[in-house]
């Protein structure tokens, strides 16, 4: 998580109202204003912006500081670069257009906001040359009480910074819940943190139901990453983190974009810059894992960035350590190969660009759809791969199976709903159906694949459910035969009594308890069926169906060339424990109980596999 303890006063340069009460953002072109496009001089020293984000610790390291040092990765490549603050993205865009810098630094979504402006002139059309990180915990949606899943934000007022990094996260969260921006009321704040920020407005204005915030504001509002505010010590009573980039870990891609004219003229220079960042990133990640993060060189790198950003922003080394190692995950050389070139990557360059452009057009931030060029690099070239040792692109499992199983078992004991991100959705199946065919369930398969790609940091529980009708018949037959059960009334409306006390057959938990205690088991010479055996068979069948559905989804993705992480899925057999209709009175009602249910749930960091690069 971001462990900053000071305000990061990142504001747009153009004057904005503190809050705009309309769903559409201001046109980014209006924010930038008129700028004369200038040529980028072929100067010995280039200017590049950096932003207050963990990925730029590697940028500082690659350069040896704000100015290139001879021993740095960029210095060794013969480059000379001056790093300048770029948190004012509007001004960054103006400088890019004017030719003061050939680079634009931000999230993919922020660059998409600028797409209409920078792509007007063929000289300034954007080429995305590098992905540095994914946000994997530093950006979150904090909500008030009563909002339990993302679908609950329908009709609610949400606030985020205009021109900031959270628009992609909002877009993905709404899409995952089957909502659009028209289903919520959006308010826009001036700053990302501090005065006139989403967090501060959420604190003072109870009409705001949810705020997109960075970690320092999350901690201030809620008192902790996974706790609810008590109202004491500055927290907001009932405020809690609903979800964020820990789960939506493919929403915010951190990139560097370069002008097309500079790219065409100076491609060797561009490749040296990219290689230097690859090398710096690889070394930084390697050092971060040595001596539990206390390696002297690793500490020196963190301290260098701490001094660049200011000790008033990062009072302690742990603050910046959290920014660089918890809020984000580096993708490195392997992640760039995957992002730009892998077929079937649902969160790669093409998919991310489409979603980002859809977003800025729908929000009125851009009026014209115009995208960027991908890097187009040969990643096997001597320049790009020079000095690297970790270039493999074979994915490792994203989650630790044993840890996931332990957590899911704990959630089943009573905290499942609290950890559920999206409302469960179910797929019904026919009696005795053993296979799930694409012709029948193709839409459901694709929906699961899409949601899993979007919620890369969440675990999907596939739970098989069985119908209790056969169990209930066995219970009543056994109880009547044993003489412990009596009934009154007519068929279809019987009332049952166990040892003279009313027994409600719709109380599935009570019925299961009696079955487990052996109340209805046949004795010697009895000819009725064993309810315990029927319950066990239903449990086994429901688990088998859940397993089959998971296997079928994985096969579906592979058949269609789509990337899916098997470790993101776990299956459970629920049996008859949670029927939708406790006493089904027709086959149509019984079929409603025969279902496979999907839940996306939050898991702890301990359940996530540790790996060098996140791709």
Coordinates of C-alpha atoms in Angstrom, one line a residue:
X1 CA 0.0 0.0 0.0
X2 CA 1.1 3.6 -0.3
X3 CA 2.6 4.5 3.0
X4 CA 2.9 8.3 2.3
X5 CA 2.2 10.4 5.4
X6 CA 2.2 13.8 3.7
X7 CA -0.1 15.4 1.2
X8 CA 0.9 14.9 -2.4
X9 CA -0.4 18.2 -3.8
X10 CA -0.8 17.1 -7.4
X11 CA -3.1 19.6 -9.1
X12 CA -4.1 20.4 -12.7
X13 CA -2.6 23.7 -13.9
X14 CA -5.8 24.9 -15.5
X15 CA -8.1 26.5 -13.0
X16 CA -10.9 24.1 -12.0
X17 CA -13.8 24.3 -9.6
X18 CA -13.2 22.2 -6.6
X19 CA -16.0 19.9 -7.6
X20 CA -18.0 19.7 -10.8
X21 CA -21.4 18.0 -10.4
X22 CA -21.8 16.4 -13.8
X23 CA -20.8 13.0 -15.1
X24 CA -18.8 14.4 -18.0
X25 CA -15.3 15.6 -17.4
X26 CA -14.0 18.8 -19.0
X27 CA -12.7 18.3 -22.5
X28 CA -8.9 17.8 -22.1
X29 CA -8.4 20.0 -25.1
X30 CA -10.0 22.8 -23.2
X31 CA -7.8 22.2 -20.2
X32 CA -4.6 22.3 -22.3
X33 CA -5.7 25.3 -24.3
X34 CA -4.0 26.5 -27.5
X35 CA -0.4 25.4 -27.9
X36 CA 1.8 25.8 -31.0
X37 CA 3.4 22.6 -32.0
X38 CA 7.2 22.9 -32.0
X39 CA 10.1 20.7 -33.1
X40 CA 12.0 18.6 -30.6
X41 CA 15.6 19.9 -30.9
X42 CA 18.3 17.2 -31.4
X43 CA 20.0 18.4 -28.3
X44 CA 22.6 16.5 -26.4
X45 CA 20.4 16.5 -23.3
X46 CA 16.8 15.4 -23.3
X47 CA 14.1 16.4 -20.8
X48 CA 11.8 13.7 -19.4
X49 CA 9.0 14.1 -16.8
X50 CA 8.6 11.8 -13.8
X51 CA 5.6 11.5 -11.6
X52 CA 5.1 10.7 -7.9
X53 CA 4.7 6.9 -8.4
X54 CA 6.7 3.9 -7.4
X55 CA 7.7 3.1 -11.0
X56 CA 9.7 6.3 -11.1
X57 CA 12.1 5.0 -8.4
X58 CA 13.5 2.9 -11.3
X59 CA 13.6 6.0 -13.5
X60 CA 15.7 7.9 -10.9
X61 CA 17.9 4.8 -10.6
X62 CA 18.4 4.4 -14.4
X63 CA 19.5 8.1 -14.6
X64 CA 21.5 8.2 -11.4
X65 CA 19.4 11.1 -10.1
X66 CA 17.8 14.1 -11.7
X67 CA 20.8 14.5 -14.1
X68 CA 22.5 11.6 -15.8
X69 CA 25.6 10.3 -14.0
X70 CA 28.3 8.5 -16.0
X71 CA 28.0 5.3 -14.0
X72 CA 24.2 5.1 -14.3
X73 CA 22.5 2.7 -16.8
X74 CA 21.6 5.7 -19.1
X75 CA 25.0 7.2 -18.6
X76 CA 26.7 4.0 -19.6
X77 CA 24.6 4.0 -22.8
X78 CA 25.9 7.5 -23.7
X79 CA 22.6 9.3 -22.9
X80 CA 22.1 12.6 -21.2
X81 CA 18.6 13.2 -19.6
X82 CA 17.3 15.8 -17.2
X83 CA 14.4 14.5 -15.1
X84 CA 11.8 17.1 -14.2
X85 CA 8.6 16.8 -12.1
X86 CA 5.6 15.9 -14.3
X87 CA 2.7 15.6 -11.9
X88 CA 1.0 18.5 -13.6
X89 CA -0.1 16.4 -16.5
X90 CA -1.7 19.3 -18.4
X91 CA 1.6 21.2 -18.4
X92 CA 3.4 18.0 -19.3
X93 CA 1.2 17.8 -22.4
X94 CA 1.9 21.4 -23.3
X95 CA 5.6 20.8 -23.1
X96 CA 5.3 17.7 -25.2
X97 CA 3.4 19.6 -27.9
X98 CA 5.8 22.6 -27.8
X99 CA 8.8 20.3 -28.3
X100 CA 10.4 20.9 -24.9
X101 CA 10.3 17.2 -24.4
X102 CA 9.5 14.3 -26.7
X103 CA 8.1 12.2 -23.8
X104 CA 4.7 12.0 -22.0
X105 CA 4.7 10.2 -18.7
X106 CA 1.5 8.9 -17.0
X107 CA -1.0 6.2 -16.8
X108 CA -2.4 4.8 -20.0
X109 CA -5.7 6.4 -19.1
X110 CA -4.1 9.8 -18.6
X111 CA -2.4 9.5 -22.0
X112 CA -5.8 8.5 -23.5
X113 CA -7.2 11.8 -22.1
X114 CA -4.6 13.6 -24.1
X115 CA -5.0 11.5 -27.3
X116 CA -7.2 13.9 -29.2
X117 CA -4.8 16.8 -28.4
X118 CA -1.5 15.2 -29.2
X119 CA -2.6 13.1 -32.2
X120 CA -3.9 16.1 -34.2
X121 CA -0.4 16.7 -35.6
X122 CA 1.4 13.8 -37.3
X123 CA 4.6 15.0 -35.6
X124 CA 3.2 14.6 -32.1
X125 CA 1.2 11.4 -32.5
X126 CA 2.0 9.1 -29.6
X127 CA 4.1 6.0 -29.6
X128 CA 3.8 4.0 -26.4
X129 CA 7.4 2.7 -25.8
X130 CA 7.3 1.3 -22.4
X131 CA 5.1 -0.1 -19.6
X132 CA 6.7 0.4 -16.2
X133 CA 4.3 -1.0 -13.7
X134 CA 0.7 -2.0 -12.8
X135 CA -0.9 -0.4 -9.9
X136 CA -1.5 -3.3 -7.5
X137 CA -2.7 -1.7 -4.3
X138 CA -2.1 2.0 -4.2
X139 CA -5.5 3.1 -5.6
X140 CA -8.8 2.4 -4.0
X141 CA -12.5 3.1 -3.7
X142 CA -13.6 4.0 -0.2
X143 CA -17.3 3.8 0.5
X144 CA -19.8 4.5 3.3
X145 CA -21.9 1.9 5.1
X146 CA -24.6 0.1 3.1
X147 CA -22.5 -0.4 0.0
X148 CA -21.4 -4.0 0.2
X149 CA -20.6 -4.9 -3.5
X150 CA -19.8 -2.9 -6.5
X151 CA -23.3 -3.3 -7.8
X152 CA -24.5 -1.4 -4.8
X153 CA -23.0 1.9 -6.2
X154 CA -25.8 2.1 -8.7
X155 CA -27.4 5.5 -8.2
X156 CA -24.7 6.6 -5.8
X157 CA -22.4 9.6 -5.9
X158 CA -18.8 8.9 -6.5
X159 CA -15.9 11.4 -6.6
X160 CA -12.5 11.3 -8.2
X161 CA -9.8 13.7 -9.3
X162 CA -10.4 15.2 -12.7
X163 CA -7.4 14.5 -15.0
X164 CA -6.0 12.0 -12.5
X165 CA -5.2 8.3 -12.6
X166 CA -8.4 6.8 -11.3
X167 CA -10.7 7.0 -14.3
X168 CA -9.7 3.6 -15.6
X169 CA -10.3 2.1 -12.2
X170 CA -13.8 3.6 -12.1
X171 CA -14.5 2.4 -15.6
X172 CA -13.4 -1.2 -14.9
X173 CA -15.3 -1.4 -11.6
X174 CA -18.5 -0.3 -13.2
X175 CA -18.1 -2.6 -16.1
X176 CA -17.3 -5.6 -13.9
X177 CA -20.7 -5.0 -12.1
X178 CA -22.6 -4.6 -15.3
X179 CA -22.9 -0.8 -14.9
X180 CA -21.9 2.2 -16.9
X181 CA -21.1 5.8 -16.0
X182 CA -24.8 6.6 -16.6
X183 CA -25.7 4.4 -13.5
X184 CA -23.8 6.6 -11.1
X185 CA -23.4 10.3 -10.3
X186 CA -19.8 11.4 -10.8
X187 CA -18.3 14.5 -9.1
X188 CA -14.9 15.8 -10.0
X189 CA -12.3 17.0 -7.5
X190 CA -9.4 19.3 -8.2
X191 CA -6.5 17.5 -6.4
X192 CA -5.7 13.9 -5.9
X193 CA -5.0 14.4 -2.2
X194 CA -4.9 17.2 0.4
X195 CA -7.4 20.2 0.1
X196 CA -10.1 19.9 -2.5
X197 CA -9.4 16.2 -3.0
X198 CA -11.8 13.2 -3.2
X199 CA -10.8 12.1 0.3
X200 CA -11.3 15.5 1.9
X201 CA -14.6 16.1 0.2
X202 CA -15.8 12.6 1.2
X203 CA -14.9 13.4 4.8
X204 CA -16.9 16.7 4.9
X205 CA -19.8 16.0 2.5
X206 CA -22.1 13.1 3.4
X207 CA -23.9 13.2 0.1
X208 CA -20.7 11.6 -1.5
X209 CA -21.1 7.9 -1.1
X210 CA -17.7 6.8 -2.5
X211 CA -14.3 8.3 -3.2
X212 CA -11.3 7.2 -5.3
X213 CA -8.3 7.8 -3.1
X214 CA -4.6 7.0 -2.8
X215 CA -3.4 5.0 0.2
X216 CA -2.6 7.8 2.6
X217 CA -6.2 9.0 2.3
X218 CA -7.5 5.5 2.6
X219 CA -5.7 5.0 5.9
X220 CA -6.9 8.4 7.1
X221 CA -10.5 7.7 6.3
X222 CA -10.7 4.1 7.4
X223 CA -8.0 3.7 10.0
X224 CA -6.5 0.7 8.1
X225 CA -6.4 -1.1 4.8
X226 CA -8.9 -3.7 5.8
X227 CA -10.8 -1.9 8.6
X228 CA -13.8 0.3 8.8
X229 CA -13.5 3.8 10.2
X230 CA -14.7 4.2 13.8
X231 CA -15.2 8.0 13.7
X232 CA -12.2 8.4 16.1
X233 CA -8.8 9.9 15.3
X234 CA -10.0 11.6 12.2
X235 CA -11.6 8.5 10.5
X236 CA -15.0 8.6 9.0
X237 CA -17.4 6.3 10.8
X238 CA -18.3 3.3 8.6
X239 CA -16.0 4.2 5.8
X240 CA -14.2 1.1 4.4
X241 CA -12.2 0.0 1.3
X242 CA -14.6 -1.6 -1.1
X243 CA -12.1 -2.6 -3.7
X244 CA -9.0 -1.2 -5.5
X245 CA -6.1 -2.1 -7.7
X246 CA -5.1 -4.9 -5.4
X247 CA -8.0 -6.7 -7.0
X248 CA -8.3 -4.7 -10.2
X249 CA -4.6 -5.1 -10.8
X250 CA -4.9 -4.6 -14.5
X251 CA -6.8 -1.3 -14.5
X252 CA -4.0 1.2 -14.2
X253 CA -1.0 0.7 -16.5
X254 CA 1.9 3.1 -16.0
X255 CA 3.5 4.0 -19.3
X256 CA 5.9 6.3 -21.2
X257 CA 4.9 7.7 -24.6
X258 CA 7.1 9.4 -27.1
X259 CA 6.4 11.7 -30.1
X260 CA 6.3 10.0 -33.5
X261 CA 8.7 12.4 -35.1
X262 CA 11.3 11.8 -32.4
X263 CA 10.7 8.1 -32.5
X264 CA 11.3 7.9 -36.2
X265 CA 14.4 10.1 -36.1
X266 CA 15.9 8.7 -32.9
X267 CA 14.8 5.1 -32.6
X268 CA 18.3 4.0 -31.4
X269 CA 18.2 6.5 -28.7
X270 CA 14.6 5.5 -27.7
X271 CA 15.7 1.8 -27.5
X272 CA 18.7 2.8 -25.3
X273 CA 16.3 4.6 -23.0
X274 CA 14.0 1.6 -22.8
X275 CA 16.9 -0.8 -22.2
X276 CA 18.3 1.4 -19.5
X277 CA 14.9 1.2 -17.7
X278 CA 14.7 -2.5 -18.2
X279 CA 18.1 -2.9 -16.6
X280 CA 17.4 -0.6 -13.7
X281 CA 14.0 -2.3 -13.1
X282 CA 15.6 -5.8 -13.1
X283 CA 18.3 -4.7 -10.7
X284 CA 15.9 -2.8 -8.4
X285 CA 13.6 -5.8 -8.1
X286 CA 16.5 -8.2 -7.5
X287 CA 17.9 -5.9 -4.8
X288 CA 14.5 -5.5 -3.1
X289 CA 14.4 -9.3 -2.4
X290 CA 17.9 -9.4 -0.8
X291 CA 18.3 -9.3 2.9
X292 CA 14.6 -8.7 3.5
X293 CA 14.8 -5.4 1.7
X294 CA 17.7 -4.1 3.7
X295 CA 20.5 -4.5 1.1
X296 CA 22.6 -1.3 1.2
X297 CA 22.3 -0.6 -2.5
X298 CA 18.5 -1.0 -2.4
X299 CA 18.3 1.4 0.6
X300 CA 20.5 3.8 -1.3
X301 CA 18.2 3.8 -4.3
X302 CA 15.1 4.4 -2.1
X303 CA 16.9 7.2 -0.3
X304 CA 17.9 8.8 -3.6
X305 CA 14.2 9.0 -4.7
X306 CA 13.2 10.1 -1.2
X307 CA 15.5 13.1 -1.5
X308 CA 14.3 13.9 -5.0
X309 CA 10.6 13.9 -3.9
X310 CA 11.4 15.6 -0.6
X311 CA 11.5 14.3 3.0
X312 CA 8.4 16.3 3.7
X313 CA 6.5 14.0 1.3
X314 CA 8.4 10.9 2.5
X315 CA 9.4 11.4 6.1
X316 CA 10.7 7.9 6.4
X317 CA 12.3 5.3 4.2
X318 CA 9.5 2.9 4.9
X319 CA 7.1 5.4 3.3
X320 CA 8.8 5.3 -0.1
X321 CA 9.5 1.5 0.3
X322 CA 5.7 1.0 0.4
X323 CA 5.2 3.2 -2.7
X324 CA 7.8 1.2 -4.7
X325 CA 7.1 -2.3 -3.5
X326 CA 3.5 -2.5 -2.4
X327 CA 1.5 0.1 -4.3
X328 CA 2.8 -1.1 -7.7
X329 CA 4.4 -4.1 -9.4
X330 CA 7.1 -3.8 -12.0
X331 CA 6.6 -5.6 -15.3
X332 CA 10.2 -5.4 -16.6
X333 CA 11.3 -6.7 -20.0
X334 CA 9.1 -9.8 -19.8
X335 CA 6.0 -7.7 -19.0
X336 CA 6.6 -5.4 -22.0
X337 CA 7.0 -8.3 -24.4
X338 CA 3.7 -9.7 -23.1
X339 CA 1.9 -6.3 -23.1
X340 CA 2.9 -5.3 -26.6
X341 CA 3.1 -8.6 -28.5
X342 CA 1.2 -11.5 -26.9
X343 CA -1.8 -12.7 -28.7
X344 CA -5.0 -13.3 -26.6
X345 CA -3.8 -10.9 -23.9
X346 CA -7.1 -9.4 -22.6
X347 CA -5.1 -6.7 -20.7
X348 CA -2.4 -6.1 -23.3
X349 CA -1.8 -2.9 -25.4
X350 CA -4.7 -3.3 -27.8
X351 CA -7.2 -4.2 -25.2
X352 CA -6.1 -1.5 -22.8
X353 CA -6.1 1.1 -25.6
X354 CA -9.6 0.2 -26.7
X355 CA -11.0 0.4 -23.1
X356 CA -9.2 3.7 -22.4
X357 CA -10.5 5.3 -25.6
X358 CA -14.0 4.0 -25.0
X359 CA -13.8 5.6 -21.6
X360 CA -12.6 9.1 -22.6
X361 CA -15.2 9.3 -25.4
X362 CA -18.0 8.2 -23.1
X363 CA -16.9 10.7 -20.5
X364 CA -16.7 13.6 -22.9
X365 CA -13.0 14.1 -22.2
X366 CA -12.2 13.5 -25.9
X367 CA -14.5 14.1 -28.8
X368 CA -12.5 12.2 -31.4
X369 CA -11.3 8.6 -31.2
X370 CA -7.6 8.5 -32.0
X371 CA -5.2 5.9 -30.6
X372 CA -1.5 5.5 -30.2
X373 CA 1.1 3.3 -31.9
X374 CA 2.6 0.4 -30.0
X375 CA 6.3 0.3 -29.5
X376 CA 6.9 -1.9 -32.5
X377 CA 10.2 -3.1 -31.1
X378 CA 12.1 -6.3 -31.9
X379 CA 12.5 -7.4 -28.3
X380 CA 15.1 -9.9 -29.3
X381 CA 17.4 -7.2 -30.6
X382 CA 20.8 -6.7 -29.0
X383 CA 20.1 -3.2 -27.9
X384 CA 16.8 -3.9 -26.0
X385 CA 17.9 -7.2 -24.4
X386 CA 21.5 -6.1 -23.5
X387 CA 22.6 -6.7 -19.9
X388 CA 19.4 -8.5 -18.9
X389 CA 19.2 -11.9 -17.2
X390 CA 15.4 -12.2 -16.7
X391 CA 13.8 -12.3 -20.1
X392 CA 11.5 -15.3 -19.8
X393 CA 7.8 -14.8 -20.5
X394 CA 6.4 -18.0 -19.1
X395 CA 3.8 -17.1 -16.5
X396 CA 4.0 -18.4 -13.0
X397 CA 0.8 -19.1 -11.0
X398 CA -0.6 -15.9 -9.6
X399 CA -1.8 -17.4 -6.3
X400 CA -0.6 -20.0 -3.8
X401 CA -3.1 -22.8 -3.9
X402 CA -2.7 -23.9 -0.2
X403 CA -3.0 -20.3 1.1
X404 CA -6.1 -19.7 -1.1
X405 CA -7.7 -22.9 0.1
X406 CA -7.2 -21.9 3.7
X407 CA -8.6 -18.5 3.2
X408 CA -11.6 -19.7 1.3
X409 CA -12.4 -22.2 4.1
X410 CA -12.2 -19.4 6.6
X411 CA -14.5 -17.2 4.5
X412 CA -17.0 -20.1 4.2
X413 CA -17.4 -20.0 8.0
X414 CA -19.0 -16.6 7.9
X415 CA -17.1 -13.8 6.2
X416 CA -17.8 -14.7 2.6
X417 CA -20.1 -11.7 1.9
X418 CA -17.7 -9.2 3.5
X419 CA -14.9 -10.3 1.0
X420 CA -17.2 -10.5 -2.1
X421 CA -16.4 -7.8 -4.6
X422 CA -19.2 -8.5 -7.1
X423 CA -22.6 -10.0 -6.4
X424 CA -22.5 -13.7 -7.1
X425 CA -23.8 -14.8 -10.5
X426 CA -25.0 -18.2 -11.3
X427 CA -25.2 -20.6 -14.2
X428 CA -28.0 -23.2 -14.1
X429 CA -27.6 -26.7 -15.4
X430 CA -29.9 -29.6 -16.2
X431 CA -30.4 -32.7 -14.1
X432 CA -27.7 -35.2 -14.7
X433 CA -25.8 -32.8 -16.9
X434 CA -22.1 -33.8 -16.8
X435 CA -20.6 -31.5 -19.5
X436 CA -20.9 -27.8 -20.1
X437 CA -20.9 -27.3 -23.9
X438 CA -19.7 -24.0 -25.5
X439 CA -22.8 -23.9 -27.7
X440 CA -24.9 -23.7 -24.6
X441 CA -22.7 -21.9 -22.1
X442 CA -20.3 -19.9 -24.4
X443 CA -21.6 -16.5 -23.2
X444 CA -21.1 -17.5 -19.6
X445 CA -17.6 -18.7 -20.3
X446 CA -16.6 -15.5 -22.0
X447 CA -18.1 -13.4 -19.2
X448 CA -16.0 -15.3 -16.6
X449 CA -12.8 -15.0 -18.7
X450 CA -13.4 -11.2 -19.1
X451 CA -14.1 -10.7 -15.4
X452 CA -11.0 -12.7 -14.4
X453 CA -8.8 -10.7 -16.7
X454 CA -10.1 -7.4 -15.2
X455 CA -9.9 -8.7 -11.6
X456 CA -6.5 -10.2 -11.9
X457 CA -5.8 -9.7 -8.2
X458 CA -9.0 -11.4 -7.0
X459 CA -9.8 -15.1 -6.6
X460 CA -12.9 -16.6 -8.3
X461 CA -14.7 -19.2 -6.2
X462 CA -16.8 -21.5 -8.3
X463 CA -19.4 -23.2 -6.0
X464 CA -21.6 -26.1 -7.1
X465 CA -25.1 -26.3 -5.6
X466 CA -27.5 -29.3 -5.6
X467 CA -31.3 -29.5 -5.2
X468 CA -32.5 -30.7 -1.8
X469 CA -35.8 -32.3 -3.0
X470 CA -34.4 -35.9 -2.9
X471 CA -33.0 -35.3 0.5
X472 CA -36.3 -33.9 1.9
X473 CA -38.2 -36.9 0.5
X474 CA -35.7 -39.3 2.2
X475 CA -36.0 -37.4 5.5
X476 CA -39.8 -37.5 5.5
X477 CA -39.9 -41.1 4.4
X478 CA -37.4 -42.1 7.0
X479 CA -39.0 -40.1 9.8
X480 CA -42.4 -41.4 9.1
X481 CA -41.1 -45.0 8.9
X482 CA -39.2 -44.6 12.2
X483 CA -42.2 -43.1 13.9
X484 CA -40.3 -39.9 15.0
X485 CA -42.1 -37.8 12.4
X486 CA -45.8 -37.1 12.0
X487 CA -47.6 -34.9 9.6
X488 CA -51.0 -33.2 9.2
X489 CA -52.7 -31.4 6.3
X490 CA -53.0 -32.3 2.7
X491 CA -50.4 -33.2 0.0
X492 CA -48.4 -30.1 -1.0
X493 CA -49.2 -28.3 2.2
X494 CA -48.2 -30.8 4.9
X495 CA -47.0 -29.7 8.4
X496 CA -44.4 -31.9 10.0
X497 CA -43.7 -32.6 13.7
X498 CA -40.5 -34.2 15.0
X499 CA -41.2 -35.9 18.3
X500 CA -44.2 -33.7 18.8
X501 CA -42.4 -30.4 18.0
X502 CA -43.0 -28.5 14.7
X503 CA -40.3 -29.1 12.1
X504 CA -39.9 -26.6 9.3
X505 CA -38.5 -28.3 6.3
X506 CA -37.5 -25.0 4.7
X507 CA -34.8 -24.6 7.5
X508 CA -32.1 -26.3 5.5
X509 CA -29.5 -25.8 8.2
X510 CA -31.6 -27.5 10.9
X511 CA -32.5 -30.4 8.5
X512 CA -28.8 -30.9 7.7
X513 CA -27.9 -30.9 11.4
X514 CA -30.5 -33.6 12.2
X515 CA -29.3 -35.7 9.3
X516 CA -25.6 -35.4 10.5
X517 CA -26.7 -36.5 14.0
X518 CA -28.2 -39.6 12.4
X519 CA -31.8 -38.9 13.4
X520 CA -33.2 -40.3 10.1
X521 CA -30.7 -43.1 9.4
X522 CA -32.1 -46.6 8.7
X523 CA -31.6 -49.3 11.3
X524 CA -31.3 -53.1 10.8
X525 CA -34.0 -54.3 8.6
X526 CA -35.2 -50.8 7.4
X527 CA -35.7 -50.5 3.7
X528 CA -35.8 -46.7 3.3
X529 CA -32.8 -44.7 1.9
X530 CA -30.1 -43.2 4.1
X531 CA -30.4 -39.3 4.1
X532 CA -26.7 -39.1 5.0
X533 CA -25.7 -41.0 1.9
X534 CA -27.9 -38.8 -0.3
X535 CA -26.4 -35.6 1.3
X536 CA -22.9 -36.9 0.7
X537 CA -23.8 -37.8 -2.9
X538 CA -25.2 -34.3 -3.5
X539 CA -22.1 -32.8 -2.0
X540 CA -19.8 -34.9 -4.2
X541 CA -21.8 -34.2 -7.3
X542 CA -21.9 -30.4 -6.7
X543 CA -18.1 -30.4 -6.2
X544 CA -17.7 -32.5 -9.4
X545 CA -19.8 -30.0 -11.3
X546 CA -17.8 -27.0 -10.0
X547 CA -14.5 -28.8 -10.9
X548 CA -15.9 -29.6 -14.4
X549 CA -17.0 -26.0 -14.9
X550 CA -13.5 -24.6 -14.0
X551 CA -11.8 -27.1 -16.3
X552 CA -14.2 -26.2 -19.1
X553 CA -13.5 -22.5 -18.7
X554 CA -9.7 -23.1 -18.8
X555 CA -10.2 -25.2 -21.9
X556 CA -12.4 -22.6 -23.5
X557 CA -9.8 -19.9 -22.9
X558 CA -7.0 -22.1 -24.4
X559 CA -9.1 -23.0 -27.4
X560 CA -9.7 -19.3 -28.2
X561 CA -6.1 -18.3 -27.5
X562 CA -7.0 -16.3 -24.4
X563 CA -4.7 -16.0 -21.4
X564 CA -6.1 -17.3 -18.1
X565 CA -4.4 -18.1 -14.8
X566 CA -5.7 -21.5 -13.4
X567 CA -4.6 -20.5 -9.9
X568 CA -7.1 -17.7 -9.9
X569 CA -9.9 -20.2 -9.7
X570 CA -10.9 -22.5 -6.9
X571 CA -13.9 -24.8 -6.7
X572 CA -16.2 -25.8 -3.8
X573 CA -19.1 -28.3 -3.5
X574 CA -21.9 -26.8 -1.4
X575 CA -24.3 -29.6 -1.9
X576 CA -27.8 -28.8 -0.6
X577 CA -26.7 -26.3 2.0
X578 CA -27.8 -23.1 0.2
X579 CA -30.8 -23.7 -2.0
X580 CA -32.5 -20.8 -3.6
X581 CA -35.9 -22.5 -3.0
X582 CA -35.8 -24.6 0.1
X583 CA -38.8 -26.7 -0.7
X584 CA -39.1 -27.0 -4.5
X585 CA -42.6 -28.1 -5.6
X586 CA -41.9 -28.5 -9.3
X587 CA -39.1 -29.4 -11.6
X588 CA -38.8 -25.8 -12.6
X589 CA -38.2 -24.8 -9.0
X590 CA -35.7 -27.7 -8.5
X591 CA -33.7 -26.5 -11.5
X592 CA -33.2 -23.1 -9.9
X593 CA -31.3 -24.9 -7.2
X594 CA -29.1 -26.8 -9.7
X595 CA -26.5 -24.2 -10.4
X596 CA -22.9 -23.2 -10.4
X597 CA -22.3 -19.9 -8.6
X598 CA -19.4 -17.5 -9.2
X599 CA -17.9 -15.1 -6.7
X600 CA -15.0 -12.8 -7.0
X601 CA -13.4 -12.4 -3.5
X602 CA -10.6 -10.4 -1.9
X603 CA -7.7 -12.4 -0.5
X604 CA -4.7 -11.4 1.6
X605 CA -1.3 -10.7 0.3
X606 CA -0.1 -14.0 1.7
X607 CA -2.3 -15.8 -0.9
X608 CA -0.5 -14.1 -3.8
X609 CA 2.6 -15.8 -5.3
X610 CA 5.8 -13.8 -5.0
X611 CA 7.5 -13.3 -8.4
X612 CA 10.0 -10.9 -10.0
X613 CA 7.8 -9.3 -12.5
X614 CA 4.0 -9.0 -12.8
X615 CA 2.7 -9.9 -16.2

